[in-house]
Structures are given as structure tokens and as C-alpha cells.
Amino acid sequence: AINGAPMPGNATATNDADGKAIFGTITYETSDLTPVDENEDGIIEDYEDTDFTYTVTENNGGLPGVTYDTRPREVVVTVGLNADKTDIEVKNVKVRVKDEDNWVTVNPEVDLEDPENPVNVYFTHITNEYGATGELVLGVKKTLKGRKLNANEFKFQLTLDGHEGTAEAKLLEGMNAAPDPNTPYNADIVFPMINYMIDNEVDKTTVVKTKEDGKDVYTVHIKPSDFSAGNAQNPPQANYVYTVKEWRPTETTNDGITYDLHEYPIKVRVLNSGGGHLTTEVRDQDDNIITQLTSCYIFVTVYNAEGSNTPEGKKILDTTGLDRELQAGEFEFDVKYNGTSLGNKVTHDSDGKI
């Protein structure tokens, strides 16, 4: 209070579940008013309306994720006698907010709905913002049957359902890593990190793609109303579904590679348990929590190759000092694979050609 204005019952107050913080009742006496008319006996017969100024500020409680509005509110209460001059009444309440170097006048909200309390309750709004962030990395596994994998050979796409084909980039792309030499037919695919943030400015959840250090960065700006109400056992949550698939050319088989046509849904639950941090859970189609995505979603591609070869040879018989020549069909030859005959035995001609 300024200049000794009467104070309420409490100089500090905390909010209730509805956000109301009530300091208490301020009682004004005629002795608080400015006298304007005094008779010859020294008795004051009238008082002029008097302004009383109070300053209301919110303390920064340091709650994680909360942006406090600590701008001072100047509340000017005008008090005077009623029309019959039999009682004191509040004539007006004016609230000003100091915004940087300027004072901005705002209208207080008046609560007249309490029949048990004839004293009007005046509220000035103080708005805080809560923000929270979190991140998630999704991945799958690639298996190639028929030959060894090469690094960055296969591309995979991850789409947030409901955002396909929109103007902003909603598609995450990932390439297979170099395989472990001990498992050359398998490799992990790890997508770029997905950032989540509560955004009080968006009217719908939006995905924004930016660049940082030359890399794609995907941020999901979550509309606060996307979160469920939550309770003591279950924090508020927002649920999203991603679809992952392997990129493939127009034909399902290309250059001997038959692509995996599966498209897998990945359910992501974003939990807002307070403290300015969002946590994530990844779940399968049956709503079971997945701890290792690369062992759950496996894309299998098959490599097939065809070709032909006609083996040729020549039989040479050293006939030096002999009165004979090599005769056609004199010797027989067999082609084997891993020690097993392929069943096509052949002989040579008179020139030794096999």
C-alpha cells in the first residue's frame, strides 16, 4: 500500500485450484477519507472520494518450465460515501500494469456472485506460461538377404500421421548405417532426433523442419490442449502415430533387389509430468511399451542375381616319341560344385578342345 492505505487481512496470498489468490477484505473507515466540510462545532459533515493505491506483484517461485509475469500491477481503489452519506462504498477500481517503461490500464474482473459475502471481490489477471521440451530418436533394422549390405544403400521414411502432404516438411529420412563386420547382412537405421515442445502460440500441433550445423532438425510444436487432463497417477499425455516404410523405386523389384513393402505404425506417447521436461514412450500396435525399436521393426530385402557361364578347356597329350595322335573322346571331364558333380560330363574333340 502507498501512503498508509488500509491493508487487507493478508499481504501475501497463494492461488487456489481455480487460479484465484485472495488477499482478504479491506475495511475503510471515514477516518481514512479526506474531509471536505466541517461545521462550526468542528464536526465533519462530508468527505470527498479518496483514492488508495496498492501494488500487486507475483513472486518468482522458480517452478521449472514456468515463465512468470512479475510486472507490478498498480491497483487504485476509489472510496467515498454513498448517496445517503450513511455508509462507505467502493466507487471504482482501476488497474494499471507496468509494461517496460509504460503503464497500461486494464479492467479488473469483479466477482458479485457470492451471496454470503456482500463485499465485492476484484481480480486482476496475471498470466504465466508453462513450457516444456523433450526429444526422441526412432530407428528400425535392415536385413539384406543374398549379399552384404553397403552403408547408406537403403533409405527409410518416417511420417507423422495427419501431416502427410502438407506445405511444411513432415518427413524424416534415414539411411542404413555401415553394417558390423560380424553381421554384414544387418544394419540399423536411426532417424534424426525429434524435438517436442509445448507451444502456447500455435492453434494446432505443427511440425517444423530447420537446419542446425547442416543437419535437419525436426521440432513438433504441441498445442497445450493436445494433452489429456491427467491425474495423480497418470500425467497429462499427448499421443501421436508415426508410419515408417522403406523408400523404393516405382517397381518393387529393381536391380535384383526385392524391397520390403511393409509399413509399420509407431505410437509415441508424450508425457508432461511437470518440471519443464517432456518424456516419451514408444508403443506397438497392442499398446505395449517398446524399449528397443531396432529389434521390433525389421525390414527384410532380398537380393537375387542370375547369370550363365560356359566353361571351356583344352586337353593336351604329349605324344613325343610316340607313333600316335590324340583321339577325339579319348578322355572324359566332369564339372563339380563343392565336390558334387553337376551331371554334365563331356569329352574333347580331336584337337583337344573341351
mmCIF file of N, CA and C in Angstrom, residues 107-189:
data_model
loop_
_atom_site.group_PDB
_atom_site.id
_atom_site.type_symbol
_atom_site.label_atom_id
_atom_site.label_comp_id
_atom_site.label_asym_id
_atom_site.label_seq_id
_atom_site.Cartn_x
_atom_site.Cartn_y
_atom_site.Cartn_z
ATOM 1 N N ASN A 107 -8.842 -3.551 -17.213
ATOM 2 C CA ASN A 107 -10.064 -3.592 -16.415
ATOM 3 C C ASN A 107 -10.052 -4.807 -15.489
ATOM 4 N N PRO A 108 -10.299 -4.609 -14.212
ATOM 5 C CA PRO A 108 -10.351 -5.751 -13.301
ATOM 6 C C PRO A 108 -11.644 -6.535 -13.477
ATOM 7 N N GLU A 109 -11.611 -7.795 -13.099
ATOM 8 C CA GLU A 109 -12.810 -8.622 -13.093
ATOM 9 C C GLU A 109 -13.450 -8.534 -11.713
ATOM 10 N N VAL A 110 -14.776 -8.347 -11.682
ATOM 11 C CA VAL A 110 -15.480 -8.182 -10.406
ATOM 12 C C VAL A 110 -16.347 -9.408 -10.156
ATOM 13 N N ASP A 111 -16.188 -10.012 -8.982
ATOM 14 C CA ASP A 111 -16.969 -11.189 -8.603
ATOM 15 C C ASP A 111 -18.118 -10.733 -7.710
ATOM 16 N N LEU A 112 -19.331 -10.799 -8.252
ATOM 17 C CA LEU A 112 -20.513 -10.376 -7.495
ATOM 18 C C LEU A 112 -21.412 -11.555 -7.176
ATOM 19 N N GLU A 113 -20.883 -12.764 -7.337
ATOM 20 C CA GLU A 113 -21.731 -13.944 -7.281
ATOM 21 C C GLU A 113 -21.802 -14.597 -5.902
ATOM 22 N N ASP A 114 -21.121 -14.067 -4.933
ATOM 23 C CA ASP A 114 -21.095 -14.689 -3.614
ATOM 24 C C ASP A 114 -22.130 -14.034 -2.717
ATOM 25 N N PRO A 115 -23.301 -14.674 -2.534
ATOM 26 C CA PRO A 115 -24.346 -14.037 -1.722
ATOM 27 C C PRO A 115 -23.979 -13.972 -0.242
ATOM 28 N N GLU A 116 -23.034 -14.819 0.183
ATOM 29 C CA GLU A 116 -22.626 -14.810 1.590
ATOM 30 C C GLU A 116 -21.664 -13.676 1.896
ATOM 31 N N ASN A 117 -21.116 -13.090 0.863
ATOM 32 C CA ASN A 117 -20.131 -12.041 1.071
ATOM 33 C C ASN A 117 -20.556 -10.802 0.299
ATOM 34 N N PRO A 118 -21.120 -9.841 0.979
ATOM 35 C CA PRO A 118 -21.600 -8.641 0.273
ATOM 36 C C PRO A 118 -20.477 -7.766 -0.250
ATOM 37 N N VAL A 119 -19.259 -8.065 0.146
ATOM 38 C CA VAL A 119 -18.131 -7.274 -0.311
ATOM 39 C C VAL A 119 -17.687 -7.770 -1.686
ATOM 40 N N ASN A 120 -17.627 -6.871 -2.661
ATOM 41 C CA ASN A 120 -17.187 -7.255 -3.995
ATOM 42 C C ASN A 120 -15.722 -7.682 -3.977
ATOM 43 N N VAL A 121 -15.404 -8.686 -4.793
ATOM 44 C CA VAL A 121 -14.030 -9.151 -4.925
ATOM 45 C C VAL A 121 -13.533 -8.752 -6.302
ATOM 46 N N TYR A 122 -12.435 -8.040 -6.327
ATOM 47 C CA TYR A 122 -11.876 -7.548 -7.578
ATOM 48 C C TYR A 122 -10.631 -8.363 -7.924
ATOM 49 N N PHE A 123 -10.570 -8.830 -9.192
ATOM 50 C CA PHE A 123 -9.445 -9.643 -9.630
ATOM 51 C C PHE A 123 -8.705 -8.939 -10.756
ATOM 52 N N THR A 124 -7.403 -8.952 -10.682
ATOM 53 C CA THR A 124 -6.583 -8.544 -11.812
ATOM 54 C C THR A 124 -5.856 -9.787 -12.307
ATOM 55 N N HIS A 125 -5.840 -9.974 -13.611
ATOM 56 C CA HIS A 125 -5.295 -11.197 -14.180
ATOM 57 C C HIS A 125 -3.775 -11.125 -14.300
ATOM 58 N N ILE A 126 -3.132 -12.172 -13.853
ATOM 59 C CA ILE A 126 -1.692 -12.342 -14.031
ATOM 60 C C ILE A 126 -1.503 -13.684 -14.736
ATOM 61 N N THR A 127 -0.951 -13.646 -15.907
ATOM 62 C CA THR A 127 -0.850 -14.853 -16.730
ATOM 63 C C THR A 127 0.601 -15.321 -16.799
ATOM 64 N N ASN A 128 0.800 -16.568 -16.425
ATOM 65 C CA ASN A 128 2.101 -17.208 -16.579
ATOM 66 C C ASN A 128 2.036 -18.189 -17.746
ATOM 67 N N GLU A 129 3.174 -18.520 -18.248
ATOM 68 C CA GLU A 129 3.240 -19.517 -19.319
ATOM 69 C C GLU A 129 4.100 -20.685 -18.878
ATOM 70 N N TYR A 130 3.595 -21.890 -19.183
ATOM 71 C CA TYR A 130 4.365 -23.096 -18.891
ATOM 72 C C TYR A 130 4.848 -23.694 -20.198
ATOM 73 N N GLY A 131 6.114 -23.975 -20.253
ATOM 74 C CA GLY A 131 6.677 -24.605 -21.441
ATOM 75 C C GLY A 131 7.518 -25.796 -21.034
ATOM 76 N N ALA A 132 7.558 -26.800 -21.898
ATOM 77 C CA ALA A 132 8.357 -27.989 -21.622
ATOM 78 C C ALA A 132 8.882 -28.536 -22.933
ATOM 79 N N THR A 133 10.024 -29.185 -22.874
ATOM 80 C CA THR A 133 10.633 -29.748 -24.063
ATOM 81 C C THR A 133 11.074 -31.180 -23.797
ATOM 82 N N GLY A 134 11.227 -31.925 -24.861
ATOM 83 C CA GLY A 134 11.715 -33.297 -24.781
ATOM 84 C C GLY A 134 12.201 -33.717 -26.146
ATOM 85 N N GLU A 135 12.785 -34.881 -26.231
ATOM 86 C CA GLU A 135 13.288 -35.345 -27.511
ATOM 87 C C GLU A 135 13.158 -36.860 -27.612
ATOM 88 N N LEU A 136 13.244 -37.335 -28.854
ATOM 89 C CA LEU A 136 13.063 -38.758 -29.119
ATOM 90 C C LEU A 136 13.839 -39.121 -30.375
ATOM 91 N N VAL A 137 14.463 -40.296 -30.349
ATOM 92 C CA VAL A 137 15.132 -40.834 -31.536
ATOM 93 C C VAL A 137 14.489 -42.172 -31.866
ATOM 94 N N LEU A 138 14.021 -42.326 -33.099
ATOM 95 C CA LEU A 138 13.399 -43.562 -33.553
ATOM 96 C C LEU A 138 14.325 -44.274 -34.540
ATOM 97 N N GLY A 139 14.219 -45.594 -34.592
ATOM 98 C CA GLY A 139 15.055 -46.355 -35.513
ATOM 99 C C GLY A 139 14.448 -47.705 -35.827
ATOM 100 N N VAL A 140 14.914 -48.334 -36.890
ATOM 101 C CA VAL A 140 14.489 -49.663 -37.289
ATOM 102 C C VAL A 140 15.731 -50.443 -37.724
ATOM 103 N N LYS A 141 15.542 -51.709 -38.077
ATOM 104 C CA LYS A 141 16.659 -52.544 -38.517
ATOM 105 C C LYS A 141 16.441 -52.987 -39.963
ATOM 106 N N LYS A 142 17.549 -53.084 -40.704
ATOM 107 C CA LYS A 142 17.527 -53.507 -42.093
ATOM 108 C C LYS A 142 18.292 -54.819 -42.242
ATOM 109 N N THR A 143 17.676 -55.785 -42.927
ATOM 110 C CA THR A 143 18.328 -57.050 -43.246
ATOM 111 C C THR A 143 18.296 -57.246 -44.759
ATOM 112 N N LEU A 144 19.445 -57.573 -45.346
ATOM 113 C CA LEU A 144 19.535 -57.850 -46.774
ATOM 114 C C LEU A 144 19.935 -59.312 -46.951
ATOM 115 N N LYS A 145 19.084 -60.068 -47.620
ATOM 116 C CA LYS A 145 19.376 -61.473 -47.895
ATOM 117 C C LYS A 145 19.944 -61.612 -49.300
ATOM 118 N N GLY A 146 21.051 -62.324 -49.411
ATOM 119 C CA GLY A 146 21.625 -62.581 -50.728
ATOM 120 C C GLY A 146 22.985 -61.982 -50.930
ATOM 121 N N ARG A 147 23.303 -60.924 -50.200
ATOM 122 C CA ARG A 147 24.646 -60.340 -50.252
ATOM 123 C C ARG A 147 24.824 -59.399 -49.063
ATOM 124 N N LYS A 148 26.028 -58.869 -48.930
ATOM 125 C CA LYS A 148 26.334 -57.980 -47.815
ATOM 126 C C LYS A 148 25.765 -56.584 -48.071
ATOM 127 N N LEU A 149 25.439 -55.919 -46.979
ATOM 128 C CA LEU A 149 24.939 -54.548 -47.052
ATOM 129 C C LEU A 149 26.073 -53.563 -47.261
ATOM 130 N N ASN A 150 25.774 -52.479 -47.950
ATOM 131 C CA ASN A 150 26.680 -51.346 -48.048
ATOM 132 C C ASN A 150 26.096 -50.177 -47.263
ATOM 133 N N ALA A 151 26.946 -49.366 -46.682
ATOM 134 C CA ALA A 151 26.475 -48.205 -45.913
ATOM 135 C C ALA A 151 25.699 -47.254 -46.815
ATOM 136 N N ASN A 152 24.629 -46.676 -46.275
ATOM 137 C CA ASN A 152 23.817 -45.671 -46.980
ATOM 138 C C ASN A 152 23.226 -46.201 -48.287
ATOM 139 N N GLU A 153 22.919 -47.486 -48.300
ATOM 140 C CA GLU A 153 22.395 -48.109 -49.516
ATOM 141 C C GLU A 153 20.875 -48.041 -49.582
ATOM 142 N N PHE A 154 20.209 -48.063 -48.439
ATOM 143 C CA PHE A 154 18.745 -48.078 -48.401
ATOM 144 C C PHE A 154 18.236 -46.897 -47.576
ATOM 145 N N LYS A 155 17.135 -46.328 -48.059
ATOM 146 C CA LYS A 155 16.550 -45.139 -47.436
ATOM 147 C C LYS A 155 15.198 -45.492 -46.820
ATOM 148 N N PHE A 156 14.930 -44.884 -45.673
ATOM 149 C CA PHE A 156 13.667 -45.123 -44.981
ATOM 150 C C PHE A 156 13.001 -43.789 -44.665
ATOM 151 N N GLN A 157 11.671 -43.822 -44.627
ATOM 152 C CA GLN A 157 10.890 -42.600 -44.413
ATOM 153 C C GLN A 157 9.985 -42.761 -43.191
ATOM 154 N N LEU A 158 9.921 -41.706 -42.410
ATOM 155 C CA LEU A 158 9.088 -41.684 -41.209
ATOM 156 C C LEU A 158 8.145 -40.493 -41.305
ATOM 157 N N THR A 159 6.843 -40.749 -41.231
ATOM 158 C CA THR A 159 5.840 -39.701 -41.399
ATOM 159 C C THR A 159 4.961 -39.621 -40.169
ATOM 160 N N LEU A 160 4.698 -38.406 -39.700
ATOM 161 C CA LEU A 160 3.752 -38.201 -38.609
ATOM 162 C C LEU A 160 2.353 -38.211 -39.196
ATOM 163 N N ASP A 161 1.542 -39.180 -38.791
ATOM 164 C CA ASP A 161 0.195 -39.315 -39.342
ATOM 165 C C ASP A 161 -0.594 -38.027 -39.154
ATOM 166 N N GLY A 162 -1.313 -37.666 -40.215
ATOM 167 C CA GLY A 162 -2.097 -36.430 -40.165
ATOM 168 C C GLY A 162 -1.361 -35.245 -40.743
ATOM 169 N N HIS A 163 -0.080 -35.417 -41.086
ATOM 170 C CA HIS A 163 0.702 -34.307 -41.630
ATOM 171 C C HIS A 163 1.274 -34.637 -42.996
ATOM 172 N N GLU A 164 0.771 -35.676 -43.640
ATOM 173 C CA GLU A 164 1.278 -36.045 -44.951
ATOM 174 C C GLU A 164 0.859 -35.017 -45.990
ATOM 175 N N GLY A 165 1.788 -34.663 -46.857
ATOM 176 C CA GLY A 165 1.463 -33.816 -47.993
ATOM 177 C C GLY A 165 1.174 -32.369 -47.655
ATOM 178 N N THR A 166 1.496 -31.919 -46.455
ATOM 179 C CA THR A 166 1.268 -30.520 -46.103
ATOM 180 C C THR A 166 2.428 -29.663 -46.580
ATOM 181 N N ALA A 167 2.242 -28.361 -46.461
ATOM 182 C CA ALA A 167 3.221 -27.441 -47.032
ATOM 183 C C ALA A 167 4.584 -27.567 -46.360
ATOM 184 N N GLU A 168 4.584 -27.725 -45.023
ATOM 185 C CA GLU A 168 5.854 -27.834 -44.318
ATOM 186 C C GLU A 168 6.383 -29.264 -44.426
ATOM 187 N N ALA A 169 7.687 -29.407 -44.264
ATOM 188 C CA ALA A 169 8.293 -30.746 -44.339
ATOM 189 C C ALA A 169 7.886 -31.552 -43.117
ATOM 190 N N LYS A 170 7.247 -32.682 -43.340
ATOM 191 C CA LYS A 170 6.806 -33.528 -42.242
ATOM 192 C C LYS A 170 7.506 -34.895 -42.282
ATOM 193 N N LEU A 171 8.445 -35.051 -43.231
ATOM 194 C CA LEU A 171 9.013 -36.365 -43.493
ATOM 195 C C LEU A 171 10.443 -36.437 -42.980
ATOM 196 N N LEU A 172 10.717 -37.437 -42.139
ATOM 197 C CA LEU A 172 12.074 -37.700 -41.708
ATOM 198 C C LEU A 172 12.643 -38.815 -42.561
ATOM 199 N N GLU A 173 13.895 -38.667 -42.951
ATOM 200 C CA GLU A 173 14.538 -39.686 -43.757
ATOM 201 C C GLU A 173 15.773 -40.201 -43.037
ATOM 202 N N GLY A 174 16.013 -41.507 -43.164
ATOM 203 C CA GLY A 174 17.178 -42.115 -42.554
ATOM 204 C C GLY A 174 17.784 -43.130 -43.497
ATOM 205 N N MET A 175 19.119 -43.243 -43.481
ATOM 206 C CA MET A 175 19.823 -44.217 -44.304
ATOM 207 C C MET A 175 20.437 -45.267 -43.389
ATOM 208 N N ASN A 176 20.609 -46.477 -43.956
ATOM 209 C CA ASN A 176 21.191 -47.525 -43.132
ATOM 210 C C ASN A 176 22.661 -47.237 -42.843
ATOM 211 N N ALA A 177 23.063 -47.550 -41.623
ATOM 212 C CA ALA A 177 24.455 -47.365 -41.233
ATOM 213 C C ALA A 177 25.311 -48.477 -41.826
ATOM 214 N N ALA A 178 26.636 -48.325 -41.687
ATOM 215 C CA ALA A 178 27.528 -49.394 -42.126
ATOM 216 C C ALA A 178 27.326 -50.611 -41.235
ATOM 217 N N PRO A 179 27.215 -51.803 -41.819
ATOM 218 C CA PRO A 179 26.978 -52.983 -41.002
ATOM 219 C C PRO A 179 28.201 -53.366 -40.187
ATOM 220 N N ASP A 180 27.955 -54.047 -39.085
ATOM 221 C CA ASP A 180 29.040 -54.616 -38.287
ATOM 222 C C ASP A 180 29.708 -55.714 -39.119
ATOM 223 N N PRO A 181 31.033 -55.742 -39.159
ATOM 224 C CA PRO A 181 31.705 -56.800 -39.934
ATOM 225 C C PRO A 181 31.291 -58.210 -39.524
ATOM 226 N N ASN A 182 30.880 -58.365 -38.262
ATOM 227 C CA ASN A 182 30.462 -59.694 -37.806
ATOM 228 C C ASN A 182 29.047 -60.045 -38.263
ATOM 229 N N THR A 183 28.263 -59.016 -38.630
ATOM 230 C CA THR A 183 26.888 -59.240 -39.118
ATOM 231 C C THR A 183 26.686 -58.390 -40.369
ATOM 232 N N PRO A 184 27.351 -58.735 -41.458
ATOM 233 C CA PRO A 184 27.371 -57.861 -42.643
ATOM 234 C C PRO A 184 26.042 -57.784 -43.379
ATOM 235 N N TYR A 185 25.061 -58.573 -42.967
ATOM 236 C CA TYR A 185 23.771 -58.563 -43.665
ATOM 237 C C TYR A 185 22.718 -57.735 -42.920
ATOM 238 N N ASN A 186 23.097 -57.164 -41.762
ATOM 239 C CA ASN A 186 22.158 -56.400 -40.943
ATOM 240 C C ASN A 186 22.746 -55.033 -40.604
ATOM 241 N N ALA A 187 21.878 -54.046 -40.521
ATOM 242 C CA ALA A 187 22.320 -52.703 -40.138
ATOM 243 C C ALA A 187 21.150 -51.943 -39.517
ATOM 244 N N ASP A 188 21.463 -50.993 -38.642
ATOM 245 C CA ASP A 188 20.447 -50.153 -38.011
ATOM 246 C C ASP A 188 20.208 -48.903 -38.836
ATOM 247 N N ILE A 189 18.970 -48.433 -38.787
ATOM 248 C CA ILE A 189 18.604 -47.150 -39.392
ATOM 249 C C ILE A 189 18.123 -46.248 -38.268
#
